[in-house]
Amino acid sequence: MTTRPSSGSASAVGDYDKVLVVDLGAQYAQLIARRVREAHCYSEIVRGSIRADEVMSHDPSAIILSGGPASVYAEDAVDIDPEILRLGIPVLGICYGHQAIAHALGGVVERTGSGEYGRTRLDIEDASVLFEGLPDSHDVWMSHGDAVVKPPPGFRVTASTGSSPVAAMQDDEKKLFGLQFHPEVHHSPRGQEVLRHFLYKAAGLMPTWTNASIIEESVAAVRARVGDARVICGLSGGVDSSVAAALVHKAIGEQLTCVFVDHGLLRHREAEEVIETFGGHFDMRLIHIDAADRFLAALAGVEDPELKRTIIGETFIRVFEEVANDLEETSFLVQGTLYPDVIESGSGEAAKIKSHHNVGGLPDDMDFQLIEPLRDLFKDEVRAVGAELGLPEEIVWRQPFPGPGLAVRIIGEVTAERLEILRAADDIITDEIRKAGLERELWQYFGVLLGIRSVGVQGDGRTYAHPLIIRAVTSEDAMTADWARLSYAVLDQMSSRVINEVEGINRVALDISSKPPATIEWE
Ligand code: XMP
């Protein structure tokens, strides 16, 4: 095993073999990093312009060069530092990475005029450790214009396709491998096997990155960092802060105090669940602040969505600040930052809080040091760690929920009465999705209460009540989303139950907009 320098942020990673994924500009780098971790090897993404000496400072056991949108001859092409290929570390180039290896080492890359996009038949030409146990001919996923037409000296061709004479190549001695296809996408059905062969057989890595080992390492790192100090954690009940709290609690027990600010804009039984789970089951020191009245008062008469958000953010800050000021000698703050947040922010450094951040907005002038036990993990890994730590499924598999809560799902003024109506309707939607077994297929599913009223008839009487919109979407990462094709039976059940059981709603409609151009939440 290699030794990794401490990041200083008490993250989950200790001494693991590391696979460096060099991001050459496509959207595939994150996916590759995830697939490597699914093979139980730790991976990190670095920028494409990285130099060989910097690569060495990461001390990787294997390197993967990602795909990229560019041609190696394009003006804005990211040139890899060819010295990376001479470090003696096994390298796998994928798509553009494959071409970049060929280009850097004296092979020939050409625009053949017939690019390959989508499912393509791959024919194995020569034995390769990467294709062990795979059929001589199988489908892979391609997406490229240029192709390697001649491999560099020292390489042999191991697979081809109709348009790519060099669809796979390798230099056995130097352990350099190139694949024109994308093994990381599900459309390459044998792709994960190819990746695993690279990791285990070509690079000699061991599958040691498991949930149990992540927890063990993380617990040790938090203990070493914190010592006897006291730690505070803003708990929202969402997946990330819940898993972070459970992990830190496992490490330091009583030294941790969680602060749960209930703004009264939560879903049915959400506050109770958080209190039962953390105060009861985990026996954590939990400060529960019921600030519902304060938030409602601050929101009185407000209809503008942005104003609502600002008011909620500010009120949260004030409440949290008051609690934090009462907790003396607390010098660390736990945050549920995930690896995608770290990648997107482009910064790998743990820092003292100087500006607002994603916990829900914390004061500028608080002088905490951050503990981010999840900063090396993807969402699916966080869920797996949460389950391993014994968090209930309702929390581990909770759908994303916006910080401003139900307030951005009530169009118009937020009142106690409207909150009660929406909470009851939302609970029915959740229940029906669960009964239909769809909760893991959907990204989010919820109700939106409109401020307008329409006429209806119930029993023998006229009603004049609010419409409820059903919003259910599928998504990978919330950047884009599609409306979920729920069956008529599920929709029918939701509609009749909401209208019959929730006083104040007499009409149900379905939101069939994707994102973009709509957003997932209505405000
Ligand atoms: P939109 O509505 O922009 O939302 O498509 C994308 C994702 O982000 C969630 N969301 C929030 N999450 N604080 C959060 O922590 C917020 O203020 C917030 N607003 C939206 C939303 O639920 C969806 O998953």
Coordinates of C-alpha atoms and ligand atoms in Angstrom, one line a residue:
M1 CA 0.0 0.0 0.0
T2 CA 1.1 3.5 -0.6
T3 CA 1.0 6.2 2.0
R4 CA -1.1 9.3 1.4
P5 CA -0.3 12.7 3.0
S6 CA -3.1 13.8 5.3
S7 CA -5.5 16.4 3.7
G8 CA -5.9 18.0 7.1
S9 CA -9.7 17.7 6.7
A10 CA -10.3 14.4 8.6
S11 CA -11.6 12.9 5.4
A12 CA -12.4 9.2 4.8
V13 CA -9.1 8.4 3.1
G14 CA -6.1 7.0 4.8
D15 CA -3.5 4.7 3.3
Y16 CA -5.1 3.4 0.2
D17 CA -3.7 2.6 -3.2
K18 CA -4.8 5.5 -5.3
V19 CA -5.9 5.7 -8.9
L20 CA -5.5 9.1 -10.5
V21 CA -8.1 10.0 -13.1
V22 CA -6.7 12.7 -15.3
D23 CA -9.6 14.8 -16.6
L24 CA -9.0 15.6 -20.2
G25 CA -12.1 17.6 -20.6
A26 CA -15.1 15.3 -21.0
Q27 CA -18.0 14.8 -18.6
Y28 CA -16.7 11.2 -18.2
A29 CA -14.0 11.8 -15.6
Q30 CA -16.4 11.7 -12.6
L31 CA -18.0 8.6 -14.0
I32 CA -14.6 6.9 -14.4
A33 CA -13.7 7.8 -10.8
R34 CA -17.0 6.3 -9.6
R35 CA -16.5 3.1 -11.6
V36 CA -13.0 2.7 -10.1
R37 CA -14.5 3.1 -6.6
E38 CA -17.2 0.6 -7.5
A39 CA -14.3 -1.8 -8.1
H40 CA -13.2 -1.0 -4.5
C41 CA -10.1 1.0 -5.5
Y42 CA -9.8 4.6 -4.3
S43 CA -9.7 7.2 -7.1
E44 CA -9.2 11.0 -7.3
I45 CA -9.7 13.3 -10.2
V46 CA -6.9 15.7 -11.3
R47 CA -6.9 18.4 -14.1
G48 CA -5.6 17.4 -17.5
S49 CA -2.7 19.9 -17.5
I50 CA -1.1 18.2 -14.5
R51 CA 2.7 17.7 -14.9
A52 CA 4.6 14.4 -14.2
D53 CA 6.2 15.7 -11.0
E54 CA 2.9 16.7 -9.6
V55 CA 1.5 13.3 -10.5
M56 CA 4.3 11.8 -8.4
S57 CA 3.4 13.9 -5.4
H58 CA 0.0 12.1 -5.4
D59 CA 1.9 8.8 -5.4
P60 CA -0.7 7.0 -7.5
S61 CA -0.6 3.2 -8.2
A62 CA -2.4 3.6 -11.5
I63 CA -3.4 6.4 -13.8
I64 CA -6.4 6.7 -16.1
L65 CA -6.6 9.3 -18.8
S66 CA -10.2 10.3 -19.5
G67 CA -12.0 11.0 -22.7
G68 CA -12.3 14.6 -23.9
P69 CA -14.2 16.5 -26.5
A70 CA -11.1 17.6 -28.4
S71 CA -9.2 16.2 -31.3
V72 CA -5.4 15.9 -30.5
Y73 CA -4.9 18.3 -33.4
A74 CA -7.4 20.9 -32.1
E75 CA -6.0 24.2 -31.0
D76 CA -7.6 23.9 -27.5
A77 CA -6.6 20.2 -27.1
V78 CA -5.3 19.4 -23.7
D79 CA -1.8 18.0 -24.2
I80 CA -0.8 15.5 -21.6
D81 CA 2.7 15.7 -20.2
P82 CA 4.4 12.8 -22.0
E83 CA 6.6 12.3 -19.0
I84 CA 3.5 10.9 -17.2
L85 CA 3.8 7.9 -19.5
R86 CA 7.5 7.4 -18.5
L87 CA 7.0 7.2 -14.7
G88 CA 6.7 3.4 -14.7
I89 CA 3.1 3.7 -13.4
P90 CA 0.5 1.7 -15.3
V91 CA -1.7 4.0 -17.5
L92 CA -5.0 3.4 -19.2
G93 CA -6.1 5.9 -21.8
I94 CA -9.8 6.0 -22.7
C95 CA -11.0 7.5 -26.0
Y96 CA -9.2 10.9 -26.2
G97 CA -6.8 9.6 -23.6
H98 CA -6.1 6.6 -25.9
Q99 CA -5.4 9.0 -28.7
A100 CA -3.3 11.3 -26.5
I101 CA -1.0 8.3 -25.7
A102 CA -0.7 7.4 -29.4
H103 CA 0.0 11.1 -30.2
A104 CA 2.6 11.6 -27.4
L105 CA 4.6 8.4 -28.1
G106 CA 4.9 8.5 -31.9
G107 CA 1.7 6.7 -33.2
V108 CA -0.6 8.2 -35.8
V109 CA -4.0 9.7 -35.1
E110 CA -6.1 10.7 -38.0
R111 CA -9.5 12.1 -38.9
T112 CA -10.7 9.0 -40.8
G113 CA -13.9 10.7 -42.0
S114 CA -16.1 8.1 -40.4
G115 CA -16.4 8.6 -36.7
E116 CA -18.1 6.1 -34.5
Y117 CA -20.9 7.1 -32.2
G118 CA -22.9 4.7 -30.1
R119 CA -23.0 0.9 -29.9
T120 CA -20.2 -0.6 -31.9
R121 CA -18.9 -4.2 -32.4
L122 CA -15.4 -4.7 -30.9
D123 CA -13.3 -7.6 -32.3
I124 CA -10.4 -8.9 -30.2
E125 CA -7.3 -9.2 -32.3
D126 CA -4.7 -10.4 -29.8
A127 CA -4.6 -11.6 -26.2
S128 CA -4.9 -8.9 -23.6
V129 CA -5.1 -9.0 -19.9
L130 CA -7.9 -6.4 -20.2
F131 CA -10.1 -8.8 -22.2
E132 CA -9.5 -12.0 -20.3
G133 CA -12.7 -14.1 -20.2
L134 CA -14.6 -11.8 -22.6
P135 CA -16.1 -12.9 -25.9
D136 CA -13.9 -12.4 -29.0
S137 CA -16.5 -10.1 -30.3
H138 CA -18.8 -7.9 -28.2
D139 CA -20.5 -4.5 -28.1
V140 CA -18.9 -1.4 -26.7
W141 CA -19.9 2.3 -26.7
M142 CA -18.0 4.7 -28.9
S143 CA -18.0 8.4 -29.3
H144 CA -15.1 9.8 -31.4
G145 CA -14.2 11.5 -34.6
D146 CA -10.5 10.9 -34.8
A147 CA -9.0 7.4 -34.7
V148 CA -5.6 5.9 -33.9
V149 CA -4.5 4.3 -37.3
K150 CA -1.0 3.3 -36.2
P151 CA 0.1 2.5 -32.7
P152 CA 3.4 3.9 -31.3
P153 CA 6.5 1.8 -31.3
G154 CA 6.5 -0.9 -28.7
F155 CA 2.6 -1.2 -28.7
R156 CA 0.6 -4.0 -30.2
V157 CA -3.0 -3.8 -31.4
T158 CA -5.4 -6.0 -29.3
A159 CA -8.8 -5.0 -30.7
S160 CA -10.4 -3.3 -33.7
T161 CA -13.7 -2.2 -35.0
G162 CA -15.0 -1.4 -38.5
S163 CA -13.8 2.2 -38.3
S164 CA -11.0 1.9 -35.7
P165 CA -8.1 -0.3 -36.8
V166 CA -6.5 0.4 -33.4
A167 CA -9.5 0.2 -31.0
A168 CA -7.3 -1.1 -28.2
M169 CA -3.5 -1.2 -27.9
Q170 CA -0.9 -1.9 -25.2
D171 CA 2.7 -1.8 -24.4
D172 CA 3.2 -4.8 -22.2
E173 CA 6.6 -3.9 -20.9
K174 CA 5.7 -0.3 -19.9
K175 CA 2.1 -1.3 -18.8
L176 CA 0.5 1.4 -21.0
F177 CA -3.0 0.6 -22.4
G178 CA -5.3 2.5 -24.7
L179 CA -9.0 1.9 -25.4
Q180 CA -10.9 3.8 -28.0
F181 CA -14.3 2.8 -26.5
H182 CA -15.7 3.9 -23.2
P183 CA -15.6 1.0 -20.6
E184 CA -17.1 3.3 -17.9
V185 CA -20.6 3.7 -19.5
H186 CA -23.3 1.1 -18.9
H187 CA -23.8 0.9 -22.7
S188 CA -20.5 -1.0 -22.8
P189 CA -21.9 -4.1 -21.0
R190 CA -18.5 -5.7 -20.3
G191 CA -16.8 -2.4 -19.6
Q192 CA -16.6 -2.8 -15.8
E193 CA -14.8 -6.1 -16.3
V194 CA -12.3 -4.4 -18.5
L195 CA -11.7 -1.7 -15.9
R196 CA -11.3 -4.3 -13.2
H197 CA -8.8 -6.2 -15.2
F198 CA -6.8 -3.0 -15.7
L199 CA -6.9 -2.3 -11.9
Y200 CA -6.3 -5.7 -10.5
K201 CA -4.4 -7.6 -13.2
A202 CA -2.5 -4.9 -15.1
A203 CA -1.8 -2.5 -12.2
G204 CA -1.9 -5.1 -9.3
L205 CA -4.3 -3.2 -7.1
M206 CA -6.3 -4.8 -4.3
P207 CA -10.0 -4.2 -3.9
T208 CA -9.6 -2.7 -0.4
W209 CA -11.7 0.4 -0.6
T210 CA -14.9 -0.8 1.1
N211 CA -17.5 0.8 3.3
A212 CA -16.2 -0.8 6.4
S213 CA -12.7 0.4 5.6
I214 CA -13.9 3.9 4.8
I215 CA -15.6 4.1 8.1
E216 CA -12.6 2.7 10.0
E217 CA -10.2 5.2 8.4
S218 CA -12.5 8.1 8.8
V219 CA -13.1 7.4 12.4
A220 CA -9.4 7.2 13.1
A221 CA -8.8 10.5 11.1
V222 CA -11.5 12.4 13.0
R223 CA -10.1 11.2 16.4
A224 CA -6.6 12.2 15.5
R225 CA -7.6 15.6 14.3
V226 CA -10.0 16.5 17.1
G227 CA -8.3 15.2 20.2
D228 CA -10.3 16.3 23.2
A229 CA -12.0 19.3 21.6
R230 CA -15.7 19.7 21.3
V231 CA -17.4 19.6 17.9
I232 CA -20.7 21.0 16.6
C233 CA -22.7 19.7 13.7
G234 CA -25.7 21.4 12.0
L235 CA -28.1 18.6 11.4
S236 CA -30.8 19.1 8.8
G237 CA -32.0 15.5 8.6
G238 CA -30.8 15.3 5.0
V239 CA -28.6 12.4 3.9
D240 CA -25.3 14.2 3.9
S241 CA -25.4 15.9 7.3
S242 CA -27.0 12.8 8.8
V243 CA -24.2 10.5 7.6
A244 CA -21.5 13.0 8.6
A245 CA -23.0 13.3 12.1
A246 CA -23.2 9.5 12.5
L247 CA -19.6 9.1 11.4
V248 CA -18.3 11.8 13.7
H249 CA -20.4 10.5 16.5
K250 CA -18.9 7.0 16.1
A251 CA -15.4 8.6 16.4
I252 CA -15.9 11.0 19.3
G253 CA -19.3 10.2 20.9
E254 CA -20.1 12.8 23.6
Q255 CA -17.7 15.4 22.3
L256 CA -20.2 16.0 19.4
T257 CA -23.2 18.2 19.8
C258 CA -25.7 18.2 16.9
V259 CA -27.9 21.2 16.4
F260 CA -31.2 20.6 14.6
V261 CA -33.0 23.8 13.7
D262 CA -36.6 23.0 12.9
H263 CA -37.8 25.9 10.8
G264 CA -41.3 24.5 10.6
L265 CA -41.0 24.0 6.9
L266 CA -40.3 20.3 7.0
R267 CA -42.3 17.4 5.7
H268 CA -44.7 15.2 7.7
R269 CA -43.0 13.6 10.7
E270 CA -39.5 14.7 9.5
A271 CA -38.6 16.5 12.7
E272 CA -39.7 13.6 14.9
E273 CA -37.7 11.2 12.7
V274 CA -34.5 13.2 13.1
I275 CA -35.0 13.5 16.9
E276 CA -35.9 9.8 17.3
T277 CA -32.9 8.7 15.1
F278 CA -30.2 10.9 16.5
G279 CA -31.4 11.6 20.1
G280 CA -32.9 8.2 20.6
H281 CA -31.3 5.4 18.5
F282 CA -27.8 7.0 18.4
D283 CA -28.1 8.6 21.8
M284 CA -26.4 11.8 20.5
R285 CA -26.2 15.1 22.3
L286 CA -28.8 16.8 20.2
I287 CA -30.0 20.4 20.6
H288 CA -33.4 20.7 19.0
I289 CA -34.5 24.3 18.4
D290 CA -38.1 24.6 17.5
A291 CA -38.0 27.9 15.6
A292 CA -41.2 27.4 13.5
D293 CA -43.0 30.4 14.9
R294 CA -40.1 32.6 14.3
F295 CA -39.7 31.6 10.7
L296 CA -43.5 31.8 10.1
A297 CA -43.6 35.3 11.6
A298 CA -40.6 36.4 9.4
L299 CA -42.4 35.0 6.3
A300 CA -45.8 36.6 7.0
G301 CA -47.1 38.5 4.0
V302 CA -44.1 37.5 1.7
E303 CA -44.9 36.2 -1.7
D304 CA -41.7 36.7 -3.7
P305 CA -39.7 33.5 -4.0
E306 CA -36.3 35.1 -3.7
L307 CA -37.4 37.2 -0.7
K308 CA -38.7 34.0 1.0
R309 CA -35.3 32.3 0.4
T310 CA -33.4 35.3 1.8
I311 CA -35.5 35.6 4.9
I312 CA -35.3 31.8 5.6
G313 CA -31.5 31.9 5.1
E314 CA -31.0 34.9 7.4
T315 CA -33.3 33.6 10.1
F316 CA -31.5 30.3 10.0
I317 CA -28.2 32.1 10.5
R318 CA -29.4 34.0 13.5
V319 CA -30.8 31.0 15.2
F320 CA -27.7 28.9 14.6
E321 CA -25.5 31.8 15.7
E322 CA -27.4 32.1 19.0
V323 CA -27.0 28.4 19.7
A324 CA -23.3 28.3 18.7
N325 CA -22.5 31.3 21.0
D326 CA -24.0 29.3 23.9
L327 CA -21.7 26.4 23.2
E328 CA -18.4 27.4 24.7
E329 CA -15.0 25.8 23.8
T330 CA -16.3 24.4 20.5
S331 CA -13.7 24.7 17.9
F332 CA -14.8 22.3 15.1
L333 CA -17.8 22.3 12.8
V334 CA -18.9 19.2 10.9
Q335 CA -20.0 19.7 7.3
G336 CA -21.5 17.1 4.9
T337 CA -19.4 18.3 1.9
L338 CA -19.3 15.6 -0.8
Y339 CA -16.6 14.9 -3.4
P340 CA -18.7 16.4 -6.3
D341 CA -18.8 19.7 -4.2
V342 CA -15.1 19.6 -3.9
I343 CA -14.6 18.9 -7.6
E344 CA -17.0 21.6 -8.6
S345 CA -15.5 24.2 -6.4
G346 CA -12.1 23.4 -7.8
S347 CA -10.5 23.6 -4.4
G348 CA -9.0 20.8 -2.3
E349 CA -8.1 22.8 0.8
A350 CA -9.9 22.7 4.1
A351 CA -10.5 26.2 5.2
K352 CA -11.9 28.2 8.1
I353 CA -15.4 29.5 7.4
K354 CA -15.2 33.0 6.0
S355 CA -18.3 33.0 3.8
H356 CA -21.7 31.4 3.6
H357 CA -21.8 27.8 2.5
N358 CA -24.0 24.9 1.9
V359 CA -25.0 23.9 5.4
G360 CA -27.8 26.3 5.0
G361 CA -26.0 29.5 5.5
L362 CA -23.8 30.0 8.5
P363 CA -22.5 33.3 10.0
D364 CA -19.4 34.9 8.4
D365 CA -17.7 35.6 11.7
M366 CA -17.8 32.1 13.2
D367 CA -14.3 30.9 13.8
F368 CA -14.6 27.1 13.4
Q369 CA -12.3 24.6 11.7
L370 CA -14.1 22.3 9.4
I371 CA -14.5 18.6 9.6
E372 CA -15.7 17.1 6.4
P373 CA -15.7 13.3 6.7
L374 CA -17.4 12.8 3.4
R375 CA -15.3 15.1 1.2
D376 CA -13.8 12.2 -0.7
L377 CA -17.1 10.3 -1.3
F378 CA -19.8 10.3 -3.9
K379 CA -23.4 10.3 -3.0
D380 CA -23.9 6.6 -3.5
E381 CA -20.9 5.9 -1.3
V382 CA -22.3 8.2 1.4
R383 CA -25.6 6.3 1.3
A384 CA -23.7 2.9 1.6
V385 CA -21.7 4.3 4.5
G386 CA -24.9 5.6 6.2
A387 CA -26.5 2.1 5.9
E388 CA -23.4 0.5 7.3
L389 CA -23.4 2.9 10.2
G390 CA -27.0 1.7 11.0
L391 CA -28.9 4.8 9.9
P392 CA -32.5 3.9 9.1
E393 CA -33.5 3.5 5.4
E394 CA -35.9 6.5 5.7
I395 CA -32.8 8.7 6.2
V396 CA -30.3 7.0 4.0
W397 CA -32.6 6.9 1.0
R398 CA -34.3 10.3 1.7
Q399 CA -34.9 12.3 -1.5
P400 CA -33.1 15.6 -1.8
F401 CA -35.0 18.4 0.0
P402 CA -34.3 22.1 -0.4
G403 CA -33.0 24.1 2.6
P404 CA -36.0 26.5 2.4
G405 CA -38.2 23.4 2.7
L406 CA -41.9 23.5 1.9
A407 CA -41.8 27.3 1.7
V408 CA -40.6 27.1 -1.9
R409 CA -43.4 24.6 -2.7
I410 CA -46.2 26.9 -1.5
I411 CA -46.8 29.5 -4.2
G412 CA -47.7 32.7 -2.6
E413 CA -47.7 33.4 1.1
V414 CA -46.6 30.7 3.5
T415 CA -49.1 30.3 6.3
A416 CA -49.5 27.6 9.0
E417 CA -52.8 26.5 7.3
R418 CA -51.2 26.1 3.9
L419 CA -48.2 24.3 5.4
E420 CA -50.6 21.8 7.0
I421 CA -52.4 21.3 3.7
L422 CA -49.2 20.7 1.7
R423 CA -47.7 18.5 4.4
A424 CA -50.7 16.2 4.3
A425 CA -50.8 16.0 0.5
D426 CA -47.1 15.5 0.3
D427 CA -47.3 12.6 2.7
I428 CA -49.9 10.9 0.5
I429 CA -47.7 11.3 -2.6
T430 CA -44.7 9.9 -0.7
D431 CA -46.8 7.0 0.5
E432 CA -48.1 6.1 -2.9
I433 CA -44.7 6.2 -4.5
R434 CA -43.4 3.9 -1.7
K435 CA -46.3 1.5 -2.2
A436 CA -45.6 1.4 -5.9
G437 CA -41.9 0.6 -5.1
L438 CA -40.7 3.6 -7.1
E439 CA -38.8 5.6 -4.4
R440 CA -35.3 4.6 -5.6
E441 CA -36.2 5.0 -9.3
L442 CA -37.2 8.7 -8.8
W443 CA -35.0 11.6 -7.9
Q444 CA -37.7 13.5 -6.2
Y445 CA -41.5 13.3 -5.9
F446 CA -43.6 15.9 -4.0
G447 CA -46.6 18.2 -4.1
V448 CA -46.7 21.9 -4.9
L449 CA -49.6 24.0 -3.5
L450 CA -50.8 26.8 -5.7
G451 CA -52.0 30.1 -4.1
I452 CA -55.0 30.4 -6.4
R453 CA -58.3 28.7 -5.8
S454 CA -60.8 27.0 -8.2
V455 CA -64.4 25.8 -8.0
G456 CA -65.2 22.2 -7.3
V457 CA -68.1 20.1 -6.0
Q458 CA -67.8 17.7 -3.1
G459 CA -70.8 15.9 -1.6
D460 CA -73.6 18.2 -2.4
G461 CA -71.7 21.4 -1.9
R462 CA -69.6 23.8 -3.8
T463 CA -65.9 24.1 -2.8
Y464 CA -63.5 26.9 -3.6
A465 CA -60.1 25.5 -2.8
H466 CA -56.5 25.2 -3.8
P467 CA -55.1 23.0 -6.6
L468 CA -52.2 20.7 -5.9
I469 CA -49.5 20.0 -8.5
I470 CA -47.8 16.6 -8.5
R471 CA -44.1 16.9 -9.3
A472 CA -42.1 13.7 -9.8
V473 CA -38.8 13.7 -11.7
T474 CA -36.0 11.4 -12.7
S475 CA -32.4 12.8 -12.7
E476 CA -28.8 11.8 -12.2
D477 CA -27.5 14.9 -10.5
A478 CA -30.3 17.5 -10.5
M479 CA -28.5 19.5 -13.2
T480 CA -31.0 18.1 -15.7
A481 CA -34.2 16.3 -15.0
D482 CA -37.1 14.6 -16.8
W483 CA -40.7 14.3 -15.6
A484 CA -41.4 10.8 -14.4
R485 CA -43.8 8.7 -16.4
L486 CA -45.9 7.6 -13.5
S487 CA -48.6 5.1 -14.3
Y488 CA -52.3 6.2 -14.5
A489 CA -53.0 3.9 -11.7
V490 CA -50.5 5.6 -9.4
L491 CA -51.6 9.0 -10.4
D492 CA -55.3 8.1 -10.0
Q493 CA -54.6 6.8 -6.5
M494 CA -52.7 10.0 -5.5
S495 CA -55.3 12.3 -6.9
S496 CA -58.3 10.6 -5.3
R497 CA -56.6 10.2 -2.0
V498 CA -55.4 13.9 -1.9
I499 CA -58.8 15.3 -2.8
N500 CA -60.7 13.0 -0.4
E501 CA -58.3 13.1 2.5
V502 CA -56.9 16.7 2.5
E503 CA -59.3 19.4 3.3
G504 CA -58.4 22.5 1.3
I505 CA -57.5 20.8 -2.0
N506 CA -60.2 20.1 -4.6
R507 CA -58.1 19.6 -7.8
V508 CA -54.9 17.8 -8.7
A509 CA -52.7 18.4 -11.7
L510 CA -49.5 16.9 -13.0
D511 CA -46.3 18.8 -13.9
I512 CA -44.9 17.4 -17.2
S513 CA -42.0 19.8 -17.6
S514 CA -38.4 18.7 -17.8
K515 CA -35.4 20.7 -16.6
P516 CA -34.4 22.7 -18.5
P517 CA -36.4 24.8 -19.2
A518 CA -38.3 24.4 -15.9
T519 CA -36.5 23.7 -12.6
I520 CA -37.3 20.9 -10.3
E521 CA -38.7 23.1 -7.5
W522 CA -41.3 25.7 -8.4
E523 CA -39.6 28.6 -6.6
Ligands
XMP1 P1 -33.9 23.2 -9.0 O1 -35.2 23.6 -8.4 O2 -33.0 24.4 -9.1 O3 -33.2 22.3 -7.9 O4 -34.0 22.4 -10.2 C1 -32.2 21.4 -8.1 C2 -32.0 20.5 -6.8 O5 -31.6 21.3 -5.7 C3 -32.6 21.3 -4.7 N1 -32.7 22.6 -4.1 C4 -32.0 23.0 -3.0 N2 -31.2 22.3 -2.2 N3 -31.0 24.3 -0.8 C5 -30.8 23.0 -1.1 O6 -30.0 22.4 -0.2 C6 -31.8 25.0 -1.6 O7 -32.1 26.2 -1.4 C7 -32.4 24.3 -2.8 N4 -33.2 24.7 -3.8 C8 -33.3 23.6 -4.6 C9 -33.8 20.8 -5.3 O8 -34.7 20.1 -4.4 C10 -33.3 19.8 -6.4 O9 -32.9 18.6 -5.9

